[in-house]
Coordinates of C-alpha atoms and ligand atoms in Angstrom, one line a residue:
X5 CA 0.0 0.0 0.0
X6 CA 3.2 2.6 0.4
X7 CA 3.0 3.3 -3.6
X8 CA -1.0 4.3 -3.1
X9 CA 0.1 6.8 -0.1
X10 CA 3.0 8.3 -1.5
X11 CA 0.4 9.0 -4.6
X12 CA -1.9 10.6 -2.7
X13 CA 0.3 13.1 -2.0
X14 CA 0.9 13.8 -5.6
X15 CA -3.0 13.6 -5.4
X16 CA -3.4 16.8 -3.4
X17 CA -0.6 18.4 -4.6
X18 CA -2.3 18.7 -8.0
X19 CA -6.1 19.1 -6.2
X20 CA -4.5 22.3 -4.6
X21 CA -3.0 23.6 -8.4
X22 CA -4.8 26.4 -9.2
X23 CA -5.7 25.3 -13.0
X24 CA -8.4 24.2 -15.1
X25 CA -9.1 20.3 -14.8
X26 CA -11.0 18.6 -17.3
X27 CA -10.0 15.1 -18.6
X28 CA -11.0 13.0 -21.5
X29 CA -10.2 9.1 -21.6
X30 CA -10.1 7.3 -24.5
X31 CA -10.0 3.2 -23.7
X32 CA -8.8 1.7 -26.8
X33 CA -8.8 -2.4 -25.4
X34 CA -10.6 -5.2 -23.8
X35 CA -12.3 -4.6 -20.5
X36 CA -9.4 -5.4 -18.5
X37 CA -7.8 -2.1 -20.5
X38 CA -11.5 -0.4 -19.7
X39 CA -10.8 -1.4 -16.2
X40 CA -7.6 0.1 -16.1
X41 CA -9.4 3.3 -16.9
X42 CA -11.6 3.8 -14.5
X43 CA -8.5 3.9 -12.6
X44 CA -6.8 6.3 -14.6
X45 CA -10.4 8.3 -13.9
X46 CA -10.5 7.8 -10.6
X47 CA -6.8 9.0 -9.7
X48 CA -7.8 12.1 -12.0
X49 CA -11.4 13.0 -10.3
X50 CA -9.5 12.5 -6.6
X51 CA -7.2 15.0 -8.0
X52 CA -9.9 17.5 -9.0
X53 CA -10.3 16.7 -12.7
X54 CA -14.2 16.5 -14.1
X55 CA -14.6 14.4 -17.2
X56 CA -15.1 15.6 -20.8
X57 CA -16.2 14.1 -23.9
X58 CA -15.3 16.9 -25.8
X59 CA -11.5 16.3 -26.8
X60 CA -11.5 20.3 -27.4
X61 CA -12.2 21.1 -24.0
X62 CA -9.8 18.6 -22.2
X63 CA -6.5 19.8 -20.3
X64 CA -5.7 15.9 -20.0
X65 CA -6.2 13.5 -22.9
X66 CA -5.2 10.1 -21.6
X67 CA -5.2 7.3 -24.4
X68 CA -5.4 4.0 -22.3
X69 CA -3.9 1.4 -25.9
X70 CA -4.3 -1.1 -26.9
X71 CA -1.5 -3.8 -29.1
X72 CA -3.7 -7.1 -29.4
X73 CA -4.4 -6.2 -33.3
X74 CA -3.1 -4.0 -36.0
X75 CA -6.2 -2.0 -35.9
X76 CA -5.8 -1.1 -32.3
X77 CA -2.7 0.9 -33.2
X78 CA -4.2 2.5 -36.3
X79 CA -7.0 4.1 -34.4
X80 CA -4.5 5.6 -31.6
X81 CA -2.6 7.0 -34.6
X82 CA -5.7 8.4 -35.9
X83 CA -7.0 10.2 -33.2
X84 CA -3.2 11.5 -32.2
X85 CA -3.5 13.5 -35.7
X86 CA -6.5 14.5 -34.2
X87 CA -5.6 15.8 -30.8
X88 CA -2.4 17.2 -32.4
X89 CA -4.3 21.0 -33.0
X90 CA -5.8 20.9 -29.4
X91 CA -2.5 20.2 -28.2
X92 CA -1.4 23.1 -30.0
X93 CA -4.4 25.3 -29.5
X94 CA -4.6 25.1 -25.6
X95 CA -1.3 23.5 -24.7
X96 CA -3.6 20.3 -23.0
X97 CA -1.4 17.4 -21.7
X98 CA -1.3 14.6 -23.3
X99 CA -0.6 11.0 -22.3
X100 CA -0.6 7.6 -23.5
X101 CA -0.5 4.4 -21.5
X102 CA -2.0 0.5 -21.8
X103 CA -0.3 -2.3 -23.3
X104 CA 1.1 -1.0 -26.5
X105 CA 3.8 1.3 -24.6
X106 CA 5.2 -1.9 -23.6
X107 CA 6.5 -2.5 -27.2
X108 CA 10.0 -0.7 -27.9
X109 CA 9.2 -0.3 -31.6
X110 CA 6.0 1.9 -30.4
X111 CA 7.3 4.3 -28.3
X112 CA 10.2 4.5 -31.2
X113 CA 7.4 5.3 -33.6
X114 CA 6.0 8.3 -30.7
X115 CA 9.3 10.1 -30.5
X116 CA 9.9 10.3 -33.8
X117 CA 6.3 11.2 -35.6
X118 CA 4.6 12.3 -32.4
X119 CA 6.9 14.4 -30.4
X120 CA 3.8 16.4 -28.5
X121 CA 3.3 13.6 -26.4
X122 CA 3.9 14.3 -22.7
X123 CA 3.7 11.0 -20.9
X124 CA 4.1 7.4 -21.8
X125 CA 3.0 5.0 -19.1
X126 CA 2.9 1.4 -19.0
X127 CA 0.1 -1.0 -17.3
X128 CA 2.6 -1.6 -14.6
X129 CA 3.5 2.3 -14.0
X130 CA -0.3 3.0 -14.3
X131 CA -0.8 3.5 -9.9
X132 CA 2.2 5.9 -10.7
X133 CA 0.0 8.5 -13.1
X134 CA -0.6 11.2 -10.2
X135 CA 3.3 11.7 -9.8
X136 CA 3.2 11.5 -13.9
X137 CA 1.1 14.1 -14.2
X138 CA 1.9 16.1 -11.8
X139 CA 6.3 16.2 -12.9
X140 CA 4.5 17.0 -16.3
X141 CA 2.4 19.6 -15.5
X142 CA 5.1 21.5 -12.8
X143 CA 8.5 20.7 -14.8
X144 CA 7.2 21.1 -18.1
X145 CA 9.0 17.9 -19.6
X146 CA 8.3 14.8 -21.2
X147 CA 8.0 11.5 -19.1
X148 CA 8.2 8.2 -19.6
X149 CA 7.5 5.8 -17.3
X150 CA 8.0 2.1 -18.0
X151 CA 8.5 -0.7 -16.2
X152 CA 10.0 -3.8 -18.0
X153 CA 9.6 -6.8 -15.1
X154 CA 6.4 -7.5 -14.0
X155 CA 4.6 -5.1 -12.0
X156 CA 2.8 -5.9 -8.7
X157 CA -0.8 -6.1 -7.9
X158 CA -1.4 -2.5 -6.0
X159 CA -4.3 -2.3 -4.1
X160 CA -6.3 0.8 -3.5
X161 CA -6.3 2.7 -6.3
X162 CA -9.4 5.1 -6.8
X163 CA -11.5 3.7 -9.6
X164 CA -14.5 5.7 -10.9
X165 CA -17.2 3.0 -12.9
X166 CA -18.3 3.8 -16.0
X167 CA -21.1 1.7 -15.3
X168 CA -23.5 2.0 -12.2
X169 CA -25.6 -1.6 -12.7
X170 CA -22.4 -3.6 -14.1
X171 CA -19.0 -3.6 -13.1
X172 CA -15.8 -5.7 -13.8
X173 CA -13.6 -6.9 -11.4
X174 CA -10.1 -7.8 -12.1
X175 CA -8.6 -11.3 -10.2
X176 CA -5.6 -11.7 -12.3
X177 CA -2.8 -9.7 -14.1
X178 CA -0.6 -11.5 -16.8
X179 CA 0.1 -14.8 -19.0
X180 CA 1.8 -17.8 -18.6
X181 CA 0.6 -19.8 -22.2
X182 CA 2.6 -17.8 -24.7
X183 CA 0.0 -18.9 -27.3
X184 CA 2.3 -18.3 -30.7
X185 CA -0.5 -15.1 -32.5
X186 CA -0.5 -13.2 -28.9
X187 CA 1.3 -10.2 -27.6
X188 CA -0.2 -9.9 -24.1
X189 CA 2.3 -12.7 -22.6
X190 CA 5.2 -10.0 -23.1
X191 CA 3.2 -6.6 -22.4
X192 CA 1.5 -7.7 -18.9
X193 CA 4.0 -9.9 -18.5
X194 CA 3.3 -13.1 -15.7
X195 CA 0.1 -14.3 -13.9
X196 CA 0.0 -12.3 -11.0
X197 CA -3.1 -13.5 -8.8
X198 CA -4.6 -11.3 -6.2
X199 CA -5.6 -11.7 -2.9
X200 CA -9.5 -13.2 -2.3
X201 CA -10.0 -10.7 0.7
X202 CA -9.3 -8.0 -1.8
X203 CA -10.9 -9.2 -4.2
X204 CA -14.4 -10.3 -1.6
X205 CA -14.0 -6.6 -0.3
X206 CA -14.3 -5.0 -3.4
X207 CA -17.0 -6.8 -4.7
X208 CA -18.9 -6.4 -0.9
X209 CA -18.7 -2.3 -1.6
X210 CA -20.2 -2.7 -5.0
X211 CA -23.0 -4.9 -3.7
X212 CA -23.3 -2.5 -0.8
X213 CA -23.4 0.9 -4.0
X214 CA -26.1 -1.0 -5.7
X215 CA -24.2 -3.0 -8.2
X216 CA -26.0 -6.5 -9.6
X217 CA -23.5 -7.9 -11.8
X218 CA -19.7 -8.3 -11.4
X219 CA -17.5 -9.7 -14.7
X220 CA -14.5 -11.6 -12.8
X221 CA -11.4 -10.3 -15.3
X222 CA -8.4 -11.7 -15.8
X223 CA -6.4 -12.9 -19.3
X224 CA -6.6 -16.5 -17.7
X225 CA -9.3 -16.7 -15.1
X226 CA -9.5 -20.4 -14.7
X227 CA -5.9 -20.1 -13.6
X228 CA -6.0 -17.5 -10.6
X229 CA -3.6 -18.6 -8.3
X230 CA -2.1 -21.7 -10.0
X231 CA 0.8 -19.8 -11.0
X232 CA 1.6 -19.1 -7.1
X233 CA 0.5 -22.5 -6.4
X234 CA 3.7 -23.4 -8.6
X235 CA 6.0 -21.9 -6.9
X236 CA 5.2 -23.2 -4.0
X237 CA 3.2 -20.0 -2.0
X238 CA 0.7 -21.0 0.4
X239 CA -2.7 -20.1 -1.2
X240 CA -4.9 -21.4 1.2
X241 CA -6.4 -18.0 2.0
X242 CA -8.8 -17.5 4.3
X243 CA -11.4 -14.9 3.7
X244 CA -13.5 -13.4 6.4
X245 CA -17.1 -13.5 5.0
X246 CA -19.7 -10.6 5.7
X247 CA -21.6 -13.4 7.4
X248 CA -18.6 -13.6 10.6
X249 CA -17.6 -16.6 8.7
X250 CA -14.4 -17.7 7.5
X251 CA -14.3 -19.0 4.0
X252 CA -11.0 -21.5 2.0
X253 CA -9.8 -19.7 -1.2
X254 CA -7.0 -21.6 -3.4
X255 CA -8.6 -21.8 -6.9
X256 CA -10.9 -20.0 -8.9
X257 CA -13.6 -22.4 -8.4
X258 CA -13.5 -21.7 -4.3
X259 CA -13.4 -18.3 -5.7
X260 CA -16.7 -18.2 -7.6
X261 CA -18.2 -20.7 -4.5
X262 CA -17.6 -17.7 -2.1
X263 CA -18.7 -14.8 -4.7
X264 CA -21.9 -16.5 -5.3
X265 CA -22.6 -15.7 -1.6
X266 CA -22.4 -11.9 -1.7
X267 CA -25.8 -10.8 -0.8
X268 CA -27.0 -8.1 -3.9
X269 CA -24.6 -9.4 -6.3
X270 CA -27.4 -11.5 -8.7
X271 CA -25.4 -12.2 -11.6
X272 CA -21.6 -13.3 -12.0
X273 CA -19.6 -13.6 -15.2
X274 CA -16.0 -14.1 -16.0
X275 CA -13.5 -13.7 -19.0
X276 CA -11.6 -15.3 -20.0
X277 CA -11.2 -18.5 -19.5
X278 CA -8.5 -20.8 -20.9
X279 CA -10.1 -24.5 -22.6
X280 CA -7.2 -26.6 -21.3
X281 CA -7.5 -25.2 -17.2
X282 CA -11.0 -26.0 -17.3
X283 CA -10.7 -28.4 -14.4
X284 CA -14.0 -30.4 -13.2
X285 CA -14.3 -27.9 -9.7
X286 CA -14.5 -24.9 -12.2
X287 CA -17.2 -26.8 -14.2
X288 CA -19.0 -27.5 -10.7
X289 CA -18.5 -24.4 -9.3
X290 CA -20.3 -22.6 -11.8
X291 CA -23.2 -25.5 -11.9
X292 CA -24.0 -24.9 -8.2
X293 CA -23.7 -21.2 -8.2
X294 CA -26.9 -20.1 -9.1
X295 CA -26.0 -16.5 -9.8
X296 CA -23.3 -17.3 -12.0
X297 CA -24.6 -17.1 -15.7
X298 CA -24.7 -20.2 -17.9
X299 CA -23.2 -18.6 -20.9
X300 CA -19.2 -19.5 -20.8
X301 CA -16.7 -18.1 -23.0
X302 CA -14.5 -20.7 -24.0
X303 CA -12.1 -19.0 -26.7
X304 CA -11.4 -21.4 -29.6
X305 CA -9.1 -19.9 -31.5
X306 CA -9.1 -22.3 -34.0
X307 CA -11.2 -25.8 -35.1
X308 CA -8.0 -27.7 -36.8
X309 CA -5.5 -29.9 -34.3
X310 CA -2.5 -28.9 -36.4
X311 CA -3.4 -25.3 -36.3
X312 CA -3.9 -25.6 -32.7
X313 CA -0.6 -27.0 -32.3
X314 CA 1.0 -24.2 -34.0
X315 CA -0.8 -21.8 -31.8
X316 CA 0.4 -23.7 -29.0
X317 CA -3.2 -23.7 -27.2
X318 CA -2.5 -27.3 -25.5
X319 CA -5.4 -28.7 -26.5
X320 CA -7.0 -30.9 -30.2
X321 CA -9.9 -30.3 -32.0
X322 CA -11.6 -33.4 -29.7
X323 CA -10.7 -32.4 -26.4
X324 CA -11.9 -29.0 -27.2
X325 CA -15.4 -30.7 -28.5
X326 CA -15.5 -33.4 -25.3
X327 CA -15.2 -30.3 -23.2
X328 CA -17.7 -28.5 -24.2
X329 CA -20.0 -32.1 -24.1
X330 CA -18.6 -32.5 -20.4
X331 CA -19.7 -28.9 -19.6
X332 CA -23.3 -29.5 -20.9
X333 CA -23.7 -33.2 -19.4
X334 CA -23.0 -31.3 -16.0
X335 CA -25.0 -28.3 -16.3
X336 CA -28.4 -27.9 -17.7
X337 CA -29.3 -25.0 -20.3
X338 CA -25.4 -24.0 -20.8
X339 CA -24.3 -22.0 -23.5
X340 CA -21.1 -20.4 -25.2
X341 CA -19.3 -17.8 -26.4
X342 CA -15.9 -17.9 -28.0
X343 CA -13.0 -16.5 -29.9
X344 CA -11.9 -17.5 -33.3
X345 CA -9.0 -16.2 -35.5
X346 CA -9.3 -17.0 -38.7
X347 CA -6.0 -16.8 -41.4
X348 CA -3.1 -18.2 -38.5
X349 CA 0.0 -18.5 -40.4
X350 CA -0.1 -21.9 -42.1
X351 CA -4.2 -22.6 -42.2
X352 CA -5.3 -24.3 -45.5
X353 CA -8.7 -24.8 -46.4
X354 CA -9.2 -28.0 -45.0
X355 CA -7.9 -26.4 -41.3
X356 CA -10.7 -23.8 -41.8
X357 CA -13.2 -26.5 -42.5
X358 CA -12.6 -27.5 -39.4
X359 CA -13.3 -24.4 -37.4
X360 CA -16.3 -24.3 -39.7
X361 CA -17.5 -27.5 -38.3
X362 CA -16.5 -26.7 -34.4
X363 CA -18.4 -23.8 -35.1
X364 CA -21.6 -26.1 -36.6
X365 CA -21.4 -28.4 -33.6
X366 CA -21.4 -25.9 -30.8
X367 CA -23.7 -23.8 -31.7
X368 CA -22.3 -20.4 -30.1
X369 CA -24.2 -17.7 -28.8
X370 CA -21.9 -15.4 -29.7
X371 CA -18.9 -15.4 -31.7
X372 CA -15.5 -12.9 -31.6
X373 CA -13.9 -13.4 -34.9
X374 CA -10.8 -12.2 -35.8
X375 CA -8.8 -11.6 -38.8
X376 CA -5.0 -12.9 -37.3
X377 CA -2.7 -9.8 -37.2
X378 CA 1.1 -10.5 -37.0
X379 CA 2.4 -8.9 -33.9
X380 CA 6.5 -8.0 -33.9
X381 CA 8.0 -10.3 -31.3
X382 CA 6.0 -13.3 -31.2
X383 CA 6.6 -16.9 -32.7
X384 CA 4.1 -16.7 -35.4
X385 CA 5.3 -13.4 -36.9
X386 CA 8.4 -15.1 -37.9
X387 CA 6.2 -18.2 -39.3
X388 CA 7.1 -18.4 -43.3
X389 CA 4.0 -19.5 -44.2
X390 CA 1.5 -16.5 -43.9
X391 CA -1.9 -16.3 -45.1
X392 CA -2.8 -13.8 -48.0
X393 CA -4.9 -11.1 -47.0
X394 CA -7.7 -11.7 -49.5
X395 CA -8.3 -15.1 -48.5
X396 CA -7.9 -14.6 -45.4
X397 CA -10.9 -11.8 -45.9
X398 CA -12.7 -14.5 -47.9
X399 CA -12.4 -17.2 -44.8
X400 CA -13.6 -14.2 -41.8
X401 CA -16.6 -13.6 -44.9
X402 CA -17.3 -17.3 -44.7
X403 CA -17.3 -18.1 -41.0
X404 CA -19.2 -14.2 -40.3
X405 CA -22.1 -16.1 -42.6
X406 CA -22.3 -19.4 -41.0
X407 CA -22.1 -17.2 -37.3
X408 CA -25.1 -15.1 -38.0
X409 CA -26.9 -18.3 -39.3
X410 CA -26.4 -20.0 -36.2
X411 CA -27.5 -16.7 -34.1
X412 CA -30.4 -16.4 -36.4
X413 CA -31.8 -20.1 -36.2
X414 CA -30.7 -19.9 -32.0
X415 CA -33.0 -17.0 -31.7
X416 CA -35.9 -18.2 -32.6
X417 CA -35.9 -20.5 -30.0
X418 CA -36.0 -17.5 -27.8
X419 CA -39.1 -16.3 -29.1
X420 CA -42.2 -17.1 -27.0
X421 CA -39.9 -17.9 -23.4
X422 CA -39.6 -16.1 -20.9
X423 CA -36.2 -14.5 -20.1
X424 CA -34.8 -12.8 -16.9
X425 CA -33.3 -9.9 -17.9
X426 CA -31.1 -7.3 -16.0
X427 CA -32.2 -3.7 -17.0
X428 CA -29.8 -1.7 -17.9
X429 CA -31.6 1.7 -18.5
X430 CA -33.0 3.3 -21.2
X431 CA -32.8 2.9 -25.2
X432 CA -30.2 5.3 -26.7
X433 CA -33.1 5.8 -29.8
X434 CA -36.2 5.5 -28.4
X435 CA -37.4 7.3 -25.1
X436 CA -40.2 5.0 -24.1
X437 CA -36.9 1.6 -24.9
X438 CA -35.6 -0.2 -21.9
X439 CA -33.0 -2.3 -22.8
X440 CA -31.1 -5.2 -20.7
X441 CA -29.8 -8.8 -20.9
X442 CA -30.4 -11.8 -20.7
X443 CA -28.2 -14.4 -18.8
X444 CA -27.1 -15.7 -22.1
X445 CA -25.7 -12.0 -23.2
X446 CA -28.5 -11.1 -25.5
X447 CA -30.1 -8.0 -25.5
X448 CA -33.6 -7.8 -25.1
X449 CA -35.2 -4.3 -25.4
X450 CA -39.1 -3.6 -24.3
X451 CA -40.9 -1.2 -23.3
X452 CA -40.5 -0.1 -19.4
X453 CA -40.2 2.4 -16.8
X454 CA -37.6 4.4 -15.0
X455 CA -38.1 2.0 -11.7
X456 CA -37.1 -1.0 -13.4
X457 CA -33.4 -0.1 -13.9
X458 CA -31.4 -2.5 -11.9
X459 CA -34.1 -5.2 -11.8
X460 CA -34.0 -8.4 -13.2
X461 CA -37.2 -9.1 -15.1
X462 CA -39.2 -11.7 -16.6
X463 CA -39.9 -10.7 -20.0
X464 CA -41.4 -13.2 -22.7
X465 CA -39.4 -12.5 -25.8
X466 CA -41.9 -12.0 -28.8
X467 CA -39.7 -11.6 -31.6
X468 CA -35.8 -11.7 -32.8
X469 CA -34.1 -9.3 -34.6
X470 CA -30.4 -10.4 -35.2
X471 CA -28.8 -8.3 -33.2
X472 CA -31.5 -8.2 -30.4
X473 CA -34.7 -9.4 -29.0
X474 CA -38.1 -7.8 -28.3
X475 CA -39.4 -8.4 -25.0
X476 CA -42.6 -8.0 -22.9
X477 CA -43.1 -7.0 -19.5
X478 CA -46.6 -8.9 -18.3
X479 CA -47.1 -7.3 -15.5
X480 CA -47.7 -4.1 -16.7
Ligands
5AD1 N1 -4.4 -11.6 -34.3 C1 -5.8 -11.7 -34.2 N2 -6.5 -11.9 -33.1 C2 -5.8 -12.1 -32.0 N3 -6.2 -12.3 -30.7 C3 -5.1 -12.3 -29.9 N4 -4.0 -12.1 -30.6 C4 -4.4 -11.9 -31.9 C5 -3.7 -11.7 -33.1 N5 -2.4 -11.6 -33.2 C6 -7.6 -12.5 -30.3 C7 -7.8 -13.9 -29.7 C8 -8.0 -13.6 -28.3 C9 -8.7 -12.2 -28.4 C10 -8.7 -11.4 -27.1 O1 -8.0 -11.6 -29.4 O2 -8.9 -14.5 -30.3 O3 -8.8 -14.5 -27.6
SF4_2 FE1 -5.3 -5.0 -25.5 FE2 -4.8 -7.4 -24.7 FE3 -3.9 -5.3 -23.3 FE4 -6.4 -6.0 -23.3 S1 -4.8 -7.2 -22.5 S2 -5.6 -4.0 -23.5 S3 -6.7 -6.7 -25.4 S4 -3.3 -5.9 -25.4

């Protein structure tokens, strides 16, 4: 906790500087990088700052980045030509963090094209930003603050939600897999787990703020705390409950066990999860915990063994599909999500088939499909056998059709049942819209009332429109 206090007084020192504070944040990621803002927001609003949307009128433009895919980095260079004239035009700050200023070849590519940038800060220097900000602002110099080892978990940073029904909670920093397409292993570095009480605690004050539904983050859920298991710490936490009682922790199924207890907390999610640590207590876990939702994600990546292989994901194209056969045999209704990257170095036509037929067999609720991007530094950016981009175009084209298929034909089963819904607020289009979702992810829009935000309804879904559903409140 010493880096939080010695921040706080970097935190008052800038609260007591008598200049204008508005901040803009632009979250360019996943939602453990949108996580990571509201942090970056909350350190700013303890310092005095009020948010902006209007770039124009910010005197702090954080970019939180993004290096997963190529197009991540085109949009931060897009919107730095952007910002580039309000830089100039009211001399705001401007600062980039998040996972792309872990990469040597990036913050290369800043000095020399994008010279106005004041701070570069790195998801380990990110509790840091006050003192950042604050040696900017006073000494008028550029900073750059990067930490190349593993950064620890620090606890206690301010965090302002974006979100007031919904919130994510992160359990775990880090990789261990090294999967061959993927970047994250070298920008977050190592699984770092962190402690249960911390985590209980945090998820105890958003049940007590009037939260409903936690997503448990992390870029290898299933594998909080096996990394410290492995090297021998003791993780057999003991976490006082709110109840007086003292609970185990030592895995991420005692994790979601003791979650599932928080009183107000109705619905639990988590990403991601990795197919290979899917042990049978995880599978268990989330079959007796009633508020855990029965949609898992269970990323894919690819349907063909040898592709697999390549990827080094650790598991076939069978043990993927007697997985997901174990999962339903155990728990009744379940459904998935995943991720698929189609055009990995080396796939041929027959490899693709195969994800085409994973794809056919699982039915997905929902599918994140991705174009593979070659990333400098990992082992399939030095693969000889790249994909060509048309075909690899062709294949997303192909899988996109046989996703919405699926969707389409799934949804109709929806029609005439009753889901529960969490509702979310009102429709961005339509005043009299209430929109929410269901415990499979959908979203189901009807019409509703200001009183019902926060509630979780039954509403009988009367028709399917793709993208959503149309639901009915009977009680009206
Ligand atoms: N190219 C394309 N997609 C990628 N992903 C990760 N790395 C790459 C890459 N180099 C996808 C994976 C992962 C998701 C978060 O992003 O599908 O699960
Ligand atoms: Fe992007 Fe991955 Fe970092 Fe998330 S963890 S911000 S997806 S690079």
């Amino acid at each position: 906790m010493k880096q939080i206090q010695m921040q706080d007084t970097y935190i008052n020192k800038i609260k007591n500087l008598d200049i204008k504070k508005k901040y803009s944040v632009l979250t360019m990621g996943c939602q453990l990088n949108e996580n990571d803002s509201e942090r970056i927001s909350g350190m700013l609003e303890e310092s005095g700052y009020t948010k902006t949307e209007d770039l124009a009128k910010a005197n702090v433009i954080v970019f939180n980045t993004c290096c997963v895919r190529e197009n991540a980095e085109d949009r931060l260079f897009g919107k730095l030509g952007e910002v580039k004239k309000y830089k100039e035009e009211n001399g705001c700050i401007i600062a980039i963090g998040g996972c792309m200023m872990q990469e040597k070849h990036m913050i290369q590519k800043l000095h020399e094209s994008y010279p106005f940038v004041d701070i570069i800060f790195g998801p380990h220097t990110l509790q840091k930003f006050p003192e950042d900000l604050y040696k900017a602002i006073m000494e008028n110099k550029k900073i750059e603050d990067i930490l190349d080892i593993d950064g620890e978990i620090v606890e206690g940073i301010p965090t302002v939600r974006e979100d007031k029904i919904k919130a994510s909670v992160t359990i775990m920093n880090g990789c261990n897999n090294f999967c061959s397409y993927c970047i994250v292993p070298y920008v977050r570095g190592r699984e770092r787990s962190r402690n249960p009480q911390d985590i209980y605690d945090e998820i105890i004050d958003l049940a007590k703020r009037g939260y409903k539904e936690i997503t448990l983050l992390g870029q290898n859920v299933n594998s909080y705390l096996v990394s410290e298991k492995s090297k021998g710490e003791n993780v057999d936490f003991s976490v006082k409950g709110q109840d007086g009682l003292v609970y185990k922790v030592n895995s991420f199924a005692t994790l979601l066990r003791l979650i599932n207890k928080i009183d107000g907390i109705e619905r639990i999610r988590f990403i991601s999860p990795h197919p290979k640590d899917f042990t049978d207590d995880v599978i268990e876990a989330i079959r007796d915990s009633e508020k855990v939702c029965k949609l898992i994600h269970l990323p894919l990546q690819s349907g063909s063994t040898e592709v697999l292989k390549a990827m080094n994901r650790k598991y076939t194209k069978e043990q993927y599909l007697n997985l997901v056969e174990k999962i339903k045999n155990k728990i009744s209704n379940v459904q998935f999500s995943t991720d698929i990257i189609v055009g990995f170095p080396g796939e041929t036509e027959k490899d693709f088939e195969d994800t085409l037929d994973v794809v056919s067999k699982v039915k997905y609720e929902q599918i994140y499909m991705f174009i593979y991007s070659r990333r400098v530094g990992t082992v399939a950016d030095k693969m000889e056998n790249q994909v060509d981009e048309k075909i690899k175009h062709q294949r997303f084209d192909k899988l996109k059709k046989l996703a919405e298929n699926i969707i389409e034909e799934k949804n109709k089963n929806y029609v005439g049942k009753t889901e529960l819904v969490l509702v979310e607020g009102k429709s961005k289009t339509n005043e009299k819209v209430y929109t929410g979702r269901s415990e499979t992810n959908k979203v189901v829009n009807f019409e509703g009332n200001e009183n019902m935000i926060g509630k979780i309804l039954p509403l009988k879904i009367v028709s399917e429109h793709m993208w959503y559903l149309k639901g009915k409140y009977d009680n009206m």
